[in-house]
PDB file of C-alpha atoms in Angstrom:
ATOM      1  CA  MET A   1     105.076 122.993  48.312  1.00  0.00           C
ATOM      2  CA  LYS A   2     103.571 119.968  46.868  1.00  0.00           C
ATOM      3  CA  LYS A   3     105.173 117.881  44.195  1.00  0.00           C
ATOM      4  CA  GLU A   4     102.947 119.072  41.281  1.00  0.00           C
ATOM      5  CA  GLU A   5     104.593 123.031  42.293  1.00  0.00           C
ATOM      6  CA  LEU A   6     108.092 121.578  42.514  1.00  0.00           C
ATOM      7  CA  LEU A   7     107.698 120.596  38.746  1.00  0.00           C
ATOM      8  CA  GLU A   8     105.851 123.206  37.781  1.00  0.00           C
ATOM      9  CA  GLN A   9     109.350 125.620  39.140  1.00  0.00           C
ATOM     10  CA  ILE A  10     111.331 123.375  37.593  1.00  0.00           C
ATOM     11  CA  LYS A  11     109.595 124.018  33.932  1.00  0.00           C
ATOM     12  CA  LEU A  12     109.511 127.938  34.219  1.00  0.00           C
ATOM     13  CA  ALA A  13     112.992 128.013  35.584  1.00  0.00           C
ATOM     14  CA  MET A  14     113.898 126.028  32.296  1.00  0.00           C
ATOM     15  CA  LYS A  15     111.920 128.180  30.233  1.00  0.00           C
ATOM     16  CA  ALA A  16     113.299 131.316  31.871  1.00  0.00           C
ATOM     17  CA  HIS A  17     116.855 129.575  30.880  1.00  0.00           C
ATOM     18  CA  ASP A  18     117.987 130.131  34.416  1.00  0.00           C
ATOM     19  CA  LYS A  19     120.448 127.142  35.176  1.00  0.00           C
ATOM     20  CA  ALA A  20     121.329 127.213  38.566  1.00  0.00           C
ATOM     21  CA  ARG A  21     117.859 127.491  39.679  1.00  0.00           C
ATOM     22  CA  VAL A  22     116.679 124.161  37.325  1.00  0.00           C
ATOM     23  CA  SER A  23     120.018 122.476  38.913  1.00  0.00           C
ATOM     24  CA  ILE A  24     118.967 123.379  42.123  1.00  0.00           C
ATOM     25  CA  LEU A  25     115.224 122.531  41.513  1.00  0.00           C
ATOM     26  CA  ARG A  26     116.258 118.969  40.180  1.00  0.00           C
ATOM     27  CA  GLN A  27     118.250 118.028  43.329  1.00  0.00           C
ATOM     28  CA  VAL A  28     115.169 118.521  45.305  1.00  0.00           C
ATOM     29  CA  ASN A  29     113.419 116.644  42.874  1.00  0.00           C
ATOM     30  CA  GLN A  30     115.755 113.797  42.671  1.00  0.00           C
ATOM     31  CA  ALA A  31     115.599 113.473  46.985  1.00  0.00           C
ATOM     32  CA  VAL A  32     111.788 113.236  46.473  1.00  0.00           C
ATOM     33  CA  LYS A  33     112.242 111.096  43.956  1.00  0.00           C
ATOM     34  CA  GLN A  34     114.531 108.805  46.584  1.00  0.00           C
ATOM     35  CA  VAL A  35     111.750 108.700  49.332  1.00  0.00           C
ATOM     36  CA  GLU A  36     109.236 107.801  46.895  1.00  0.00           C
ATOM     37  CA  VAL A  37     111.377 104.792  45.923  1.00  0.00           C
ATOM     38  CA  ASP A  38     112.964 103.735  49.035  1.00  0.00           C
ATOM     39  CA  GLU A  39     109.804 103.987  51.211  1.00  0.00           C
ATOM     40  CA  ARG A  40     107.249 103.242  48.099  1.00  0.00           C
ATOM     41  CA  ARG A  41     104.988 105.852  48.551  1.00  0.00           C
ATOM     42  CA  ASP A  42     104.210 109.157  46.926  1.00  0.00           C
ATOM     43  CA  ALA A  43     106.199 112.314  48.776  1.00  0.00           C
ATOM     44  CA  THR A  44     104.080 114.198  51.070  1.00  0.00           C
ATOM     45  CA  GLU A  45     104.634 118.155  51.260  1.00  0.00           C
ATOM     46  CA  ALA A  46     106.607 117.419  54.623  1.00  0.00           C
ATOM     47  CA  ASP A  47     108.960 115.139  52.731  1.00  0.00           C
ATOM     48  CA  ILE A  48     109.641 118.222  49.641  1.00  0.00           C
ATOM     49  CA  THR A  49     110.523 120.262  52.996  1.00  0.00           C
ATOM     50  CA  LYS A  50     112.773 117.861  54.538  1.00  0.00           C
ATOM     51  CA  ALA A  51     114.603 117.246  51.211  1.00  0.00           C
ATOM     52  CA  VAL A  52     115.033 121.254  51.172  1.00  0.00           C
ATOM     53  CA  LYS A  53     116.078 121.569  54.536  1.00  0.00           C
ATOM     54  CA  LYS A  54     118.953 118.821  54.294  1.00  0.00           C
ATOM     55  CA  LEU A  55     120.221 120.564  51.180  1.00  0.00           C
ATOM     56  CA  GLN A  56     119.936 123.933  52.831  1.00  0.00           C
ATOM     57  CA  LYS A  57     122.268 122.492  55.394  1.00  0.00           C
ATOM     58  CA  VAL A  58     124.424 120.661  53.334  1.00  0.00           C
ATOM     59  CA  THR A  59     124.992 124.115  51.560  1.00  0.00           C
ATOM     60  CA  ALA A  60     125.314 125.840  54.580  1.00  0.00           C
ATOM     61  CA  GLU A  61     128.036 123.891  55.680  1.00  0.00           C
ATOM     62  CA  GLU A  62     130.135 123.897  52.427  1.00  0.00           C
ATOM     63  CA  LEU A  63     129.643 127.361  52.465  1.00  0.00           C
ATOM     64  CA  ASP A  64     130.929 128.049  55.787  1.00  0.00           C
ATOM     65  CA  GLY A  65     134.005 125.493  55.546  1.00  0.00           C
ATOM     66  CA  LEU A  66     134.844 127.702  52.026  1.00  0.00           C
ATOM     67  CA  ARG A  67     134.682 131.005  53.549  1.00  0.00           C
ATOM     68  CA  LYS A  68     136.731 129.746  56.896  1.00  0.00           C
ATOM     69  CA  ALA A  69     139.335 128.584  54.555  1.00  0.00           C
ATOM     70  CA  GLY A  70     139.591 132.285  52.877  1.00  0.00           C
ATOM     71  CA  ALA A  71     141.089 130.777  49.615  1.00  0.00           C
ATOM     72  CA  GLU A  72     140.639 133.198  46.679  1.00  0.00           C
ATOM     73  CA  SER A  73     140.691 130.417  44.492  1.00  0.00           C
ATOM     74  CA  HIS A  74     137.206 129.345  45.865  1.00  0.00           C
ATOM     75  CA  ALA A  75     135.324 132.468  45.100  1.00  0.00           C
ATOM     76  CA  GLU A  76     133.365 131.427  42.045  1.00  0.00           C
ATOM     77  CA  ARG A  77     132.515 128.065  44.477  1.00  0.00           C
ATOM     78  CA  ILE A  78     131.228 130.863  47.194  1.00  0.00           C
ATOM     79  CA  GLN A  79     129.349 132.619  44.722  1.00  0.00           C
ATOM     80  CA  GLU A  80     127.521 129.365  43.390  1.00  0.00           C
ATOM     81  CA  LEU A  81     126.788 128.021  46.913  1.00  0.00           C
ATOM     82  CA  SER A  82     125.182 131.456  47.866  1.00  0.00           C
ATOM     83  CA  THR A  83     122.629 131.295  44.816  1.00  0.00           C
ATOM     84  CA  GLN A  84     121.767 127.811  45.894  1.00  0.00           C
ATOM     85  CA  ALA A  85     121.344 129.052  49.420  1.00  0.00           C
ATOM     86  CA  ASP A  86     118.784 131.720  48.386  1.00  0.00           C
ATOM     87  CA  VAL A  87     117.079 129.558  46.234  1.00  0.00           C
ATOM     88  CA  LEU A  88     116.530 127.285  48.781  1.00  0.00           C
ATOM     89  CA  SER A  89     115.625 129.875  51.681  1.00  0.00           C
ATOM     90  CA  GLN A  90     112.525 130.670  48.800  1.00  0.00           C
ATOM     91  CA  LEU A  91     111.479 127.161  48.414  1.00  0.00           C
ATOM     92  CA  LEU A  92     110.584 126.817  52.347  1.00  0.00           C
ATOM     93  CA  PRO A  93     107.542 128.195  54.004  1.00  0.00           C
ATOM     94  CA  ARG A  94     108.102 130.995  56.103  1.00  0.00           C
ATOM     95  CA  GLN A  95     109.370 130.714  59.214  1.00  0.00           C
ATOM     96  CA  LEU A  96     107.517 132.288  62.191  1.00  0.00           C
ATOM     97  CA  GLU A  97     109.614 134.471  64.501  1.00  0.00           C
ATOM     98  CA  GLY A  98     109.311 137.580  66.250  1.00  0.00           C
ATOM     99  CA  ALA A  99     106.137 138.760  68.245  1.00  0.00           C
ATOM    100  CA  ASP A 100     104.059 135.954  66.300  1.00  0.00           C
ATOM    101  CA  LEU A 101     106.701 133.094  67.614  1.00  0.00           C
ATOM    102  CA  GLU A 102     106.245 134.598  71.582  1.00  0.00           C
ATOM    103  CA  LYS A 103     102.521 134.693  71.119  1.00  0.00           C
ATOM    104  CA  LEU A 104     102.034 131.126  69.951  1.00  0.00           C
ATOM    105  CA  ALA A 105     104.995 130.018  72.651  1.00  0.00           C
ATOM    106  CA  ASP A 106     102.810 131.937  75.447  1.00  0.00           C
ATOM    107  CA  SER A 107      99.782 130.292  74.190  1.00  0.00           C
ATOM    108  CA  LEU A 108     101.565 126.960  74.681  1.00  0.00           C
ATOM    109  CA  ILE A 109     102.806 127.763  78.103  1.00  0.00           C
ATOM    110  CA  ALA A 110      99.705 128.206  79.234  1.00  0.00           C
ATOM    111  CA  GLU A 111      97.690 125.344  77.398  1.00  0.00           C
ATOM    112  CA  LEU A 112     100.312 123.021  78.807  1.00  0.00           C
ATOM    113  CA  GLY A 113     100.592 124.306  82.086  1.00  0.00           C
ATOM    114  CA  ALA A 114     104.580 124.766  82.084  1.00  0.00           C
ATOM    115  CA  THR A 115     106.123 126.357  84.808  1.00  0.00           C
ATOM    116  CA  ALA A 116     109.600 124.983  85.323  1.00  0.00           C
ATOM    117  CA  LYS A 117     112.779 124.938  83.287  1.00  0.00           C
ATOM    118  CA  ARG A 118     112.294 120.974  82.992  1.00  0.00           C
ATOM    119  CA  ASP A 119     108.740 121.817  80.988  1.00  0.00           C
ATOM    120  CA  MET A 120     110.846 123.315  78.316  1.00  0.00           C
ATOM    121  CA  GLY A 121     111.042 120.083  75.893  1.00  0.00           C
ATOM    122  CA  LYS A 122     107.260 119.735  76.036  1.00  0.00           C
ATOM    123  CA  VAL A 123     106.755 123.368  75.176  1.00  0.00           C
ATOM    124  CA  MET A 124     109.718 123.174  72.312  1.00  0.00           C
ATOM    125  CA  GLY A 125     107.939 119.736  71.273  1.00  0.00           C
ATOM    126  CA  ALA A 126     104.576 121.212  71.172  1.00  0.00           C
ATOM    127  CA  LEU A 127     106.093 124.074  68.681  1.00  0.00           C
ATOM    128  CA  THR A 128     107.800 122.230  66.892  1.00  0.00           C
ATOM    129  CA  LYS A 129     104.465 119.985  66.533  1.00  0.00           C
ATOM    130  CA  ALA A 130     102.299 123.418  65.629  1.00  0.00           C
ATOM    131  CA  THR A 131     104.996 124.531  63.378  1.00  0.00           C
ATOM    132  CA  ASN A 132     106.115 121.903  61.663  1.00  0.00           C
ATOM    133  CA  GLY A 133     109.433 122.972  62.855  1.00  0.00           C
ATOM    134  CA  ASN A 134     109.049 126.102  60.960  1.00  0.00           C
ATOM    135  CA  PHE A 135     110.211 128.277  63.514  1.00  0.00           C
ATOM    136  CA  ASP A 136     113.546 130.509  64.902  1.00  0.00           C
ATOM    137  CA  LYS A 137     114.372 127.515  67.128  1.00  0.00           C
ATOM    138  CA  PRO A 138     117.094 129.572  69.070  1.00  0.00           C
ATOM    139  CA  ALA A 139     114.767 132.703  69.382  1.00  0.00           C
ATOM    140  CA  ALA A 140     112.007 130.140  70.905  1.00  0.00           C
ATOM    141  CA  ALA A 141     114.461 128.424  73.040  1.00  0.00           C
ATOM    142  CA  ALA A 142     115.578 131.586  74.581  1.00  0.00           C
ATOM    143  CA  TYR A 143     112.260 133.178  74.843  1.00  0.00           C
ATOM    144  CA  VAL A 144     110.547 130.098  76.434  1.00  0.00           C
ATOM    145  CA  GLY A 145     113.545 129.668  79.099  1.00  0.00           C
ATOM    146  CA  SER A 146     113.099 133.368  80.062  1.00  0.00           C
ATOM    147  CA  LYS A 147     109.331 132.798  80.899  1.00  0.00           C
ATOM    148  CA  LEU A 148     109.783 129.299  82.473  1.00  0.00           C
ATOM    149  CA  SER A 149     111.425 129.614  85.935  1.00  0.00           C
TER     150      SER A 149
END
């Protein structure tokens, strides 16, 4: 997602009076602005994706903690965090998984000439580079591990 698209989504959410979505998009925009100020450069798509992933991780951790606490008094906050997690996942590019992931992993294994378990790091690194980290990592690790002896 480009910065212009992010700003456009903020406008659309404001026009739709979707306060939750506006709040989340503004959090992402603030994280992107922070990168621009700190590093004195324009934010890239990778910066925006990184900011979304970071917010997604924080949200998931807080949501997990509240669910483990199991307190009835946190039901409203759990609902807010669930909504936030849904919105954040919509902002990320689609993750590579299933047959597409296996096909890419097979081609990278062949390309790198990987044969042993010690080559797993090379394959996983190549997968990360090829997909910008947008793949199901546990599934990829299990599949690549099963292919290497």
